[in-house]
Amino acid sequence: MNRTIDPHEAAEKLREQINRHNRSYHQLDDPQISDAEYDLLLRELQILEATHPELITLDSPTHRVGAPPLKIFEEVSHVVPMLSLNNAFNDEEVIEFDRKIQEKLDQDSIDYIAEPKLDGLAISLLYQDGVLVQAATRGDGKSGENVTENIRTVRDIPLRLTGDFPPLFEVRGEVFMAKNSFEKLNKRAEEKGEKLFANPRNAAAGSLRQLDSKITASRALSFYCYGHGEFPAGNLPTNQAALLKIFKKWGLPVSSEIETISSIEGCIAYYKNLESRRPTLDYEIDGVVFKLNDFSLQNIMGFVARAPRWAIARKFPAEEAVTKLLDIDIQVGRTGALTPVARLAPVFVGGVTVTNATLHNLDEIRRKDVRIGDQVIVRRAGDVIPEVARVVLDKRNPSSTPFHFPEQCPICNSTVEKMAGESVARCSGGLFCPAQQKEAIKHFASRKAMDVDGLGSKLVEQLVDQNLIQNVADLYILQLEQLSSLERMGKKSAENLIAGLEKSKQTTLATFLFALGIRDVGEVTAQTLANHFGSLEAIKTADEAALLETADVGPVVAKHLMTFFQQPHNLEIIERLRQEAGIRWDDVTLGENSSQPLQDKIFVLTGTLEKFSRDQAKKLLQLLGAKVTNSISRKTDYLVAGENAGSKLEKALKLDITILDENQLSELLRKP
Ligand code: 9MJ
């Protein structure tokens, strides 16, 4: 008998088979068929779906191979914000975390849950009726990118759940690349002469953020979940351990290293144990996370800014490795500072292959007596630039000689100077030195300065090397034809740059002042000067005494400002920028009320701020008329809460006082 095959039935059957093999492979670690046989089943389903598009379902395993490329990622708002974590760098900070919890909760005993801290990308997955319908990156915590197609290619992530789940909920976790997949990926890239990824984290991020999900599909990404976003309250278990248990039951991958622990001492022991086993894990972790297990207790603890007070990430310390120092290069920065950079035989340290490390400055090289050819210890902590920590003296070649620091700038040949009391040596060539020229232009165009869209570091180098520009004023007379003729620069990019330059012309006095790149005049000092003097003319002509009256300006900064504005070259460029290019801003009015928009408002500062020192923030607020006091009372108008804010925040919350995080404070100071 010759029965015709119903395509619907055939597709269903194939899907059922493929999903079963997926589960055996990814969840049970027990593959029943070979990869080739699996691929054949998938191929069969693909053909069936291609000829009968009406058969394609959201959870079809064919999504695993990727979808047509996107033009951009859409934005997704997180209804429940995606949090970051506060860090602890030693046991004392972990004990302090526990102490604050004990103090607030007053419980007989407290259960924590300890989880490995995966070093990947945080992702939020939305399941509707058990089917994965949306995946988004963390972004800034409030909104991220829609990476659904890419996430559907990650085999660890079920496209359909099994069991008894709520109709709509979000799972949160980390997408990462296992160490062996990372090594394979880099090996393939090396064979093809392509750029290598520095570490598994970058490889995971680079693979996930591909507009073409077929590329993501070709990279082996993994996933572990560790939390929830939107979740119907009635269905939410009472604690984190129970939540992870049901996630696992529904088919979501959960790390087998997670443990519930009933004391902070137990947490510290967990950390020590995992640290010792770190090299044997097949994925990178950068610490462990301790969380209060009970959700109702988590709610009582609440949040500070963007991090929960019920969790802490205990980070691993810096890692060290030994390698050979092949050479020392000297880089010249924006202010002429010469930075020695160690060129190293490649070495794997802290999850990254390191070939360059900083030697900081002349004094450091002398202090450590670092010599070319030495075996050196390279240290790397978190995202910090690797450094040469010390020399292995036992292994030094007896015929080696101390490093000879150049007396002439390696770029422009000007004399190298070192001021008494400074550890840094500098090129005296000023803006005549092409290296300083380039760095000054890059700084001027950077995001926090004039924010010129389309003008990256490479392009600045090209423009200077080709003699198209020598200074920042030259940027604004660039012509479309000149730009289009540059290597790797299409007409569209050239037009974008011209538009970016045009847009940058409307700015603020503070931004312009910061963009000039005067030594030691950072964003905050520039803002203080702008608020104090009101106009560039007033700053340019201010004498030392007048400058010293500005909060935040001491004798060194005053000297840098005066020297800068005494150089005819600098004045000429400023003139060109304003007259020829048309850079403009509204001067800050120094009238009684307009300059004091925070007149009599009472502020309290607490916690650690990143961009400002406490003193700077206080001075800036005072300049705008605010009063800054130490303790919270009913009269307080605003509490500025940084990282790790404590009892002041609690009190402010109780008294219903407006709480600002650091970004909101910046906004307030910028737009008085
Ligand atoms: C990581 N990265 O492994 C959290 N994380 O919890 C774990 N991150 C987290 N938990 C709340 N295990 C915010 C972030």
XYZ file of C-alpha atoms and ligand atoms in Angstrom:
686
model
C 0.000 0.000 0.000
C 1.339 3.415 -0.905
C 0.270 5.894 1.813
C 1.014 9.588 1.045
C 2.951 11.230 3.823
C 1.160 14.113 5.496
C 3.803 16.904 5.663
C 2.323 18.229 8.901
C 2.613 14.838 10.533
C 6.133 14.332 9.151
C 7.297 17.704 10.502
C 5.815 16.962 13.913
C 7.537 13.598 14.015
C 10.899 15.030 13.004
C 10.605 17.789 15.605
C 9.736 15.313 18.287
C 12.762 13.170 17.345
C 15.147 16.127 17.162
C 13.950 17.570 20.473
C 14.365 14.188 22.124
C 17.961 13.934 20.877
C 18.586 17.523 21.955
C 17.504 16.652 25.477
C 19.645 13.515 25.543
C 22.640 15.515 24.398
C 22.292 18.795 26.283
C 20.443 17.911 29.444
C 21.226 14.272 30.058
C 24.738 14.218 28.600
C 23.765 10.933 26.955
C 23.743 11.242 23.132
C 21.833 8.468 21.354
C 22.889 9.236 17.778
C 25.972 10.648 16.054
C 26.276 14.326 15.125
C 25.995 13.377 11.446
C 22.730 11.516 12.025
C 21.394 14.456 14.015
C 22.331 16.874 11.212
C 20.518 14.655 8.720
C 17.266 14.819 10.714
C 17.599 18.581 10.997
C 18.278 18.888 7.269
C 15.167 16.840 6.484
C 13.031 19.145 8.627
C 14.589 22.212 7.020
C 13.667 20.980 3.553
C 10.148 20.193 4.681
C 9.709 23.659 6.192
C 11.211 25.338 3.116
C 8.663 23.649 0.873
C 5.787 24.105 3.361
C 6.453 27.422 5.153
C 3.082 27.176 6.916
C 4.576 24.354 8.966
C 7.244 26.542 10.630
C 6.631 26.965 14.370
C 8.336 29.261 16.873
C 9.901 26.310 18.644
C 11.040 24.470 15.532
C 14.594 23.138 16.010
C 15.447 24.517 12.564
C 15.799 27.920 14.241
C 19.001 26.470 15.680
C 20.769 27.089 12.380
C 20.002 30.812 12.231
C 17.640 33.121 10.391
C 18.113 35.730 7.624
C 20.392 38.582 8.778
C 18.912 41.613 10.548
C 19.733 45.260 9.787
C 19.780 46.339 13.420
C 18.823 44.879 16.777
C 15.564 46.270 18.063
C 15.414 47.713 21.549
C 13.598 45.755 24.266
C 12.569 47.418 27.544
C 13.004 45.327 30.645
C 9.789 45.553 32.649
C 11.741 44.226 35.641
C 15.187 45.918 35.476
C 18.211 43.649 34.977
C 20.472 44.258 37.931
C 24.194 44.378 38.336
C 25.997 43.154 41.448
C 28.073 44.885 44.086
C 31.537 43.397 44.468
C 33.526 42.156 47.436
C 37.277 41.778 47.016
C 38.075 40.114 50.341
C 36.496 38.068 53.131
C 35.966 41.150 55.312
C 33.709 42.669 52.681
C 31.693 39.446 52.545
C 31.352 39.456 56.338
C 30.261 43.096 56.198
C 27.609 42.140 53.612
C 26.298 39.491 56.007
C 26.450 41.865 58.981
C 24.207 44.391 57.243
C 21.743 41.639 56.399
C 21.720 40.325 59.978
C 21.253 43.832 61.303
C 18.296 44.523 59.090
C 16.561 41.151 59.164
C 17.059 40.047 62.744
C 16.649 36.319 61.957
C 17.942 33.346 63.937
C 19.687 31.952 60.922
C 20.029 33.022 57.334
C 20.282 30.791 54.281
C 22.422 31.916 51.411
C 22.713 30.431 47.976
C 26.190 30.336 46.448
C 26.587 30.333 42.674
C 29.624 30.435 40.410
C 29.909 33.874 38.808
C 29.947 33.170 35.101
C 31.915 35.535 32.936
C 29.646 35.944 29.923
C 26.660 38.030 28.930
C 23.486 38.445 30.940
C 20.348 37.527 28.999
C 16.623 37.648 29.697
C 14.483 34.965 28.061
C 10.734 35.344 27.725
C 8.663 32.142 27.558
C 5.025 32.272 26.510
C 3.074 29.052 26.942
C 6.420 27.324 27.307
C 7.793 28.573 23.987
C 10.795 30.905 23.796
C 9.367 34.067 22.223
C 11.953 36.725 23.032
C 15.541 37.068 24.223
C 17.198 40.348 25.163
C 20.635 41.434 26.337
C 21.032 43.324 29.595
C 21.991 46.604 27.903
C 21.924 49.333 30.534
C 19.623 47.262 32.737
C 16.526 49.190 31.669
C 16.558 48.200 28.018
C 18.665 45.864 25.913
C 18.865 44.443 22.414
C 16.487 41.938 20.915
C 18.702 38.928 20.146
C 15.945 36.320 19.842
C 17.129 34.789 16.560
C 20.665 34.457 17.887
C 19.549 32.926 21.169
C 17.420 30.363 19.317
C 20.667 28.959 17.904
C 22.086 28.260 21.395
C 21.527 24.532 21.856
C 21.540 24.703 25.665
C 18.488 26.955 25.628
C 15.215 25.065 25.195
C 12.932 26.467 22.504
C 10.047 24.708 24.282
C 9.825 23.826 27.961
C 8.359 20.689 29.444
C 6.218 20.494 32.591
C 3.955 22.822 34.492
C 5.100 26.409 33.901
C 3.246 29.736 34.146
C 1.779 31.082 30.878
C 4.259 33.987 30.702
C 7.526 34.456 32.551
C 11.146 35.534 32.164
C 14.266 33.528 32.947
C 17.577 35.301 33.455
C 21.038 33.907 33.156
C 24.402 34.072 31.484
C 25.367 33.086 27.950
C 29.019 32.077 27.829
C 31.530 30.119 25.784
C 33.149 27.028 27.291
C 36.958 27.086 27.415
C 37.352 24.260 24.879
C 34.904 25.852 22.413
C 36.818 29.107 22.745
C 40.101 27.388 21.990
C 38.602 25.631 18.969
C 37.126 28.888 17.690
C 40.444 30.704 17.965
C 42.279 27.805 16.348
C 39.918 27.962 13.368
C 40.322 31.752 13.198
C 44.106 31.401 13.299
C 44.080 28.880 10.457
C 42.021 31.275 8.374
C 44.279 34.214 9.288
C 41.393 35.944 11.081
C 41.486 38.069 14.217
C 41.578 36.068 17.445
C 39.290 36.705 20.414
C 41.102 37.829 23.557
C 39.036 35.667 25.928
C 35.905 33.492 26.110
C 33.822 36.444 27.313
C 34.651 38.542 24.255
C 34.101 35.516 22.038
C 30.641 34.961 23.584
C 29.721 38.637 23.243
C 31.059 38.821 19.691
C 29.183 35.667 18.721
C 25.888 36.666 20.267
C 25.820 40.206 18.956
C 25.867 39.160 15.302
C 23.193 40.527 13.013
C 23.560 37.311 11.061
C 22.377 34.582 13.423
C 23.933 31.919 11.159
C 27.294 33.089 12.498
C 25.993 32.705 16.065
C 24.786 29.219 15.136
C 28.308 28.273 14.066
C 29.755 29.182 17.482
C 29.262 26.904 20.460
C 27.601 29.029 23.122
C 26.311 27.738 26.442
C 23.857 29.007 29.020
C 23.098 28.723 32.727
C 20.161 30.427 34.384
C 20.322 32.115 37.784
C 17.226 34.266 38.199
C 13.869 35.479 37.011
C 12.422 38.675 35.584
C 8.660 39.016 35.147
C 7.039 36.121 36.953
C 3.445 35.714 38.193
C 3.615 36.248 41.959
C 1.257 33.340 42.658
C 3.565 30.898 40.855
C 6.864 32.113 42.280
C 8.479 29.649 44.708
C 9.489 31.045 48.064
C 13.229 30.936 47.475
C 16.026 30.897 44.925
C 16.928 27.214 45.455
C 13.334 26.160 44.708
C 13.196 28.445 41.681
C 16.340 26.912 40.192
C 14.959 23.458 40.889
C 11.784 24.082 38.900
C 13.767 25.771 36.117
C 15.786 22.603 35.848
C 12.628 20.497 35.804
C 11.274 22.540 32.900
C 14.460 21.837 30.915
C 16.468 24.984 31.618
C 20.172 24.441 32.358
C 21.288 25.202 35.919
C 24.907 24.951 37.097
C 25.589 21.856 39.185
C 27.948 23.923 41.381
C 25.130 25.862 43.076
C 24.692 25.194 46.808
C 22.487 26.403 49.647
C 24.591 27.395 52.658
C 23.400 28.352 56.133
C 26.227 30.644 57.295
C 28.538 33.270 55.915
C 31.523 31.171 57.057
C 30.134 28.398 54.869
C 29.972 30.871 51.968
C 33.609 31.803 52.473
C 34.566 28.109 52.478
C 32.565 27.625 49.263
C 34.513 30.478 47.688
C 37.874 28.940 48.705
C 36.861 25.558 47.372
C 35.643 26.872 44.024
C 38.725 29.077 43.676
C 40.936 25.988 44.031
C 38.884 24.131 41.418
C 38.634 27.082 39.040
C 41.272 25.776 36.592
C 39.455 22.443 36.304
C 36.070 23.941 35.359
C 35.398 23.915 31.635
C 34.109 27.506 31.656
C 35.512 30.794 32.912
C 34.258 32.228 36.177
C 35.450 35.481 37.730
C 34.184 34.881 41.243
C 31.185 33.553 43.123
C 27.828 35.155 43.900
C 26.167 34.898 47.303
C 22.442 35.606 47.437
C 19.923 35.609 50.230
C 17.930 32.482 49.470
C 14.504 33.610 50.666
C 12.639 35.890 48.240
C 10.617 37.663 50.920
C 13.847 38.506 52.772
C 15.343 39.717 49.472
C 12.403 42.095 49.157
C 13.024 43.510 52.603
C 16.677 44.184 51.748
C 15.813 45.943 48.474
C 18.250 47.730 46.159
C 20.777 50.504 45.966
C 20.783 52.221 42.604
C 21.089 49.252 40.238
C 22.411 46.524 42.531
C 20.512 44.391 45.032
C 21.471 44.539 48.688
C 20.592 40.853 48.973
C 23.480 39.663 46.769
C 27.201 40.177 46.470
C 29.815 39.029 43.963
C 33.001 37.853 45.674
C 35.576 38.401 42.937
C 38.719 36.314 42.499
C 41.977 38.215 43.015
C 44.384 39.141 40.266
C 46.056 36.235 38.508
C 49.748 36.026 37.733
C 51.826 34.195 35.136
C 55.486 34.102 34.113
C 56.640 34.948 30.596
C 59.540 36.470 28.681
C 59.853 40.209 28.126
C 60.650 40.470 24.415
C 60.897 44.228 24.094
C 59.851 47.553 25.575
C 58.039 50.057 23.358
C 57.429 53.636 24.316
C 53.986 55.116 23.672
C 53.349 58.850 23.691
C 50.035 60.005 25.142
C 47.923 63.139 24.791
C 49.872 65.108 27.368
C 53.217 63.852 26.066
C 53.594 61.278 28.845
C 55.850 58.430 27.729
C 54.395 55.091 28.736
C 56.647 52.063 28.456
C 54.750 49.030 27.173
C 56.090 45.509 27.618
C 55.913 43.251 24.571
C 55.635 39.719 25.904
C 55.793 36.156 24.710
C 52.054 35.237 24.688
C 50.882 33.964 28.060
C 47.441 32.920 29.323
C 46.567 34.798 32.497
C 43.193 35.512 34.078
C 41.340 34.019 31.132
C 43.114 36.095 28.487
C 46.138 35.638 26.262
C 48.350 38.587 27.101
C 51.039 39.880 24.723
C 51.290 43.476 25.998
C 51.400 44.825 29.522
C 51.991 48.244 30.975
C 55.222 49.136 32.735
C 53.563 52.393 33.892
C 56.416 54.929 33.736
C 60.128 55.595 33.931
C 60.303 55.396 37.736
C 58.523 52.036 37.779
C 60.967 50.562 35.251
C 63.871 51.732 37.383
C 62.299 50.571 40.634
C 61.628 47.103 39.264
C 64.826 47.130 37.190
C 63.006 45.513 34.285
C 65.325 44.435 31.467
C 64.622 43.191 27.960
C 65.026 39.391 27.911
C 63.987 38.998 31.585
C 61.446 36.448 32.752
C 58.710 38.630 34.249
C 55.550 38.098 36.268
C 52.478 39.464 34.527
C 49.457 40.273 36.659
C 45.898 40.770 35.542
C 42.864 41.670 37.667
C 39.388 41.725 36.156
C 39.101 44.182 33.303
C 42.197 46.119 34.354
C 45.088 46.468 31.871
C 47.683 43.755 32.592
C 50.894 44.929 34.234
C 54.410 43.645 34.736
C 54.449 43.056 38.473
C 58.093 42.036 38.959
C 61.140 40.309 37.520
C 62.168 36.712 38.266
C 65.720 37.648 39.208
C 66.948 34.024 39.513
C 66.399 33.598 35.816
C 68.128 36.785 34.676
C 70.782 36.496 32.006
C 74.004 37.751 33.707
C 74.994 39.712 30.624
C 71.738 41.752 30.544
C 71.908 45.518 30.955
C 69.436 47.988 32.527
C 66.842 49.415 30.155
C 67.918 52.669 28.619
C 64.984 55.082 28.692
C 65.005 57.315 25.587
C 66.143 60.908 25.977
C 64.404 61.879 22.756
C 60.736 61.363 21.902
C 60.565 58.237 19.727
C 57.924 59.940 17.565
C 59.124 63.523 17.060
C 62.653 63.522 18.460
C 61.962 66.385 20.890
C 63.792 66.291 24.202
C 62.227 64.119 26.904
C 61.729 65.977 30.203
C 61.090 64.757 33.698
C 59.926 67.231 36.328
C 61.185 66.876 39.857
C 58.640 65.002 41.953
C 56.890 63.455 38.940
C 57.387 59.823 37.993
C 56.379 60.380 34.395
C 58.758 61.466 31.619
C 57.245 63.626 28.878
C 57.950 64.616 25.309
C 58.471 68.375 25.172
C 57.222 68.617 21.571
C 53.674 69.640 22.550
C 51.228 69.666 19.679
C 54.089 69.566 17.180
C 54.567 65.917 18.152
C 52.340 63.820 15.846
C 51.603 61.365 18.669
C 50.326 64.146 20.941
C 48.488 65.669 18.005
C 46.647 62.436 17.326
C 45.789 61.811 20.959
C 44.560 65.398 21.411
C 42.281 65.034 18.394
C 40.982 61.650 19.580
C 40.204 63.158 22.984
C 38.482 66.186 21.430
C 36.210 63.934 19.349
C 35.540 61.387 22.110
C 32.095 60.659 23.505
C 32.397 62.638 26.718
C 33.995 65.561 24.871
C 32.603 66.866 21.552
C 31.129 63.431 20.773
C 31.816 63.509 17.027
C 29.908 60.576 15.547
C 31.874 58.649 12.958
C 35.343 59.800 14.060
C 37.088 56.832 15.643
C 40.669 56.389 16.682
C 41.803 54.678 13.454
C 40.330 57.425 11.301
C 42.107 60.147 13.296
C 45.407 58.335 12.750
C 44.716 58.084 9.038
C 43.764 61.756 8.739
C 46.918 62.917 10.532
C 49.190 60.467 8.704
C 47.835 61.644 5.360
C 48.372 65.259 6.373
C 44.699 66.080 5.989
C 44.550 67.501 9.508
C 47.042 68.694 12.086
C 44.746 69.960 14.788
C 41.128 69.925 15.886
C 40.211 73.083 13.948
C 41.256 71.355 10.718
C 38.530 68.748 11.297
C 35.834 71.264 10.496
C 37.237 72.218 7.076
C 37.451 68.622 5.832
C 35.676 68.180 2.513
C 33.538 65.236 1.484
C 35.809 64.454 -1.490
C 38.922 64.343 0.704
C 37.236 61.907 3.063
C 35.733 59.671 0.385
C 39.167 59.156 -1.132
C 40.479 57.598 2.088
C 41.078 53.889 2.287
C 38.089 51.917 3.624
C 35.929 55.056 3.669
C 32.780 54.945 1.567
C 30.703 57.957 0.590
C 28.149 57.092 3.275
C 30.716 57.041 6.098
C 32.214 60.294 4.826
C 28.772 61.892 4.860
C 28.152 60.544 8.347
C 31.379 62.091 9.599
C 30.552 65.490 8.089
C 27.107 65.267 9.722
C 28.727 64.218 13.010
C 31.040 67.225 12.915
C 28.150 69.549 12.132
C 26.153 68.169 15.046
C 29.063 68.566 17.458
C 29.174 72.329 16.894
C 26.344 73.029 19.322
C 27.847 72.291 22.712
C 28.271 73.623 26.233
C 31.114 75.664 27.671
C 32.036 72.848 30.062
C 32.160 70.260 27.277
C 34.285 72.510 25.073
C 36.678 73.230 27.915
C 37.032 69.532 28.677
C 37.503 68.746 24.969
C 40.485 71.115 24.762
C 42.401 68.513 26.748
C 44.120 70.852 29.187
C 46.195 68.814 31.633
C 44.280 67.765 34.750
C 41.090 69.454 33.565
C 38.677 66.553 33.611
C 34.911 66.636 33.165
C 34.194 67.751 36.706
C 36.823 70.517 36.818
C 35.639 71.784 33.434
C 32.077 71.945 34.749
C 33.217 73.760 37.906
C 35.160 76.318 35.865
C 32.218 76.881 33.523
C 29.827 77.398 36.419
C 32.247 79.685 38.243
C 33.384 81.919 35.362
C 30.412 81.736 33.025
C 32.363 82.377 29.812
C 35.493 81.218 28.040
C 36.765 84.813 27.904
C 36.673 84.988 31.691
C 38.567 81.704 32.064
C 41.147 82.652 29.440
C 41.996 85.916 31.143
C 41.742 84.768 34.766
C 44.918 85.135 36.814
C 46.138 82.606 39.334
C 44.303 84.165 42.250
C 41.013 84.150 40.353
C 41.476 80.550 39.261
C 42.298 79.451 42.790
C 38.961 80.811 43.945
C 37.283 78.083 41.930
C 36.322 75.080 43.967
C 38.341 72.082 42.753
C 41.230 74.162 41.276
C 44.583 74.071 43.074
C 47.935 75.631 42.113
C 48.871 72.823 39.700
C 45.641 72.979 37.710
C 45.769 76.798 37.769
C 49.254 76.661 36.277
C 48.179 74.219 33.552
C 45.239 76.471 32.664
C 47.363 79.612 32.466
C 50.092 77.916 30.441
C 47.512 76.557 28.023
C 45.851 79.913 27.434
C 49.209 81.674 27.055
C 50.187 79.629 23.998
C 49.411 81.627 20.826
C 48.975 78.310 19.014
C 46.165 77.246 21.362
C 44.440 80.629 21.181
C 44.557 80.511 17.400
C 42.927 77.075 17.334
C 40.199 78.187 19.739
C 39.568 81.238 17.557
C 39.311 79.082 14.441
C 36.972 76.644 16.175
C 34.636 79.454 17.163
C 34.859 81.812 14.174
C 35.628 79.534 11.252
C 33.905 76.297 12.339
C 31.100 77.967 14.269
C 31.325 76.001 17.507
C 28.879 77.629 19.872
C 27.360 77.383 23.315
C 25.264 79.466 25.615
C 27.381 81.183 28.234
C 26.416 80.276 31.767
C 24.527 83.210 33.280
C 25.965 84.154 36.620
C 22.910 86.022 37.894
C 21.749 85.462 41.485
C 18.992 83.000 40.738
C 19.938 81.472 37.437
C 23.333 80.277 38.679
C 21.795 79.006 41.894
C 19.068 76.695 40.657
C 19.493 74.492 43.721
C 19.238 77.451 46.096
C 18.633 76.178 49.640
C 17.986 72.595 48.559
C 19.442 70.216 51.117
C 21.529 67.278 49.864
C 23.143 64.336 51.620
C 25.795 62.203 49.890
C 26.345 58.535 50.704
C 28.047 55.448 49.247
C 30.863 55.414 46.708
C 30.610 57.553 43.611
C 32.621 56.596 40.540
C 32.950 59.808 38.574
C 33.305 62.255 41.428
C 35.074 62.309 44.705
C 32.689 63.139 47.562
C 34.393 66.545 47.825
C 33.941 67.336 44.162
C 30.266 66.439 44.221
C 29.806 68.548 47.336
C 31.549 71.571 45.819
C 29.600 71.355 42.582
C 26.307 71.170 44.433
C 27.290 74.111 46.634
C 28.172 76.136 43.536
C 24.597 75.722 42.398
C 23.323 76.962 45.739
C 22.655 73.635 47.453
C 23.456 72.903 51.074
C 25.250 69.615 51.654
C 24.773 68.085 55.087
C 25.874 64.857 56.706
C 22.743 63.368 58.093
C 19.287 62.613 56.826
C 16.354 64.409 58.367
C 12.866 65.375 57.291
C 14.352 68.566 55.890
C 16.614 66.708 53.431
C 15.496 67.222 49.828
C 17.774 64.728 48.038
C 19.969 61.776 48.928
C 22.689 60.975 46.393
C 23.353 57.246 46.817
C 26.453 55.626 45.320
C 27.511 51.982 45.439
C 27.244 50.247 48.797
C 25.069 52.925 50.349
C 23.932 51.855 53.798
C 21.873 53.196 56.677
C 21.408 56.698 55.216
C 19.671 55.181 52.257
C 17.385 53.172 54.487
C 16.472 56.242 56.465
C 15.882 58.263 53.288
C 13.594 55.536 51.975
C 11.600 55.587 55.204
C 11.242 59.368 55.062
C 10.285 59.279 51.378
C 13.185 61.496 50.343
C 14.068 61.697 46.635
C 17.013 59.407 45.908
C 19.402 60.125 43.066
C 21.990 57.753 41.660
C 25.271 58.988 40.230
C 23.931 59.417 36.688
C 20.991 61.447 37.908
C 23.397 63.625 39.895
C 25.492 64.200 36.743
C 22.359 65.228 34.879
C 21.400 67.651 37.603
C 24.853 69.230 37.614
C 24.966 69.445 33.839
C 21.574 71.035 33.314
C 21.122 73.468 36.132
C 26.526 35.326 37.148
N 27.075 36.239 36.352
O 26.908 34.188 37.129
C 23.909 36.909 38.913
N 25.465 35.739 38.013
O 22.074 37.937 40.107
C 24.822 34.965 38.950
N 24.868 36.930 38.009
C 23.029 38.012 39.205
N 23.861 35.706 39.520
C 21.441 39.134 40.152
N 25.132 33.702 39.263
C 22.034 39.968 39.260
C 23.042 39.245 38.660
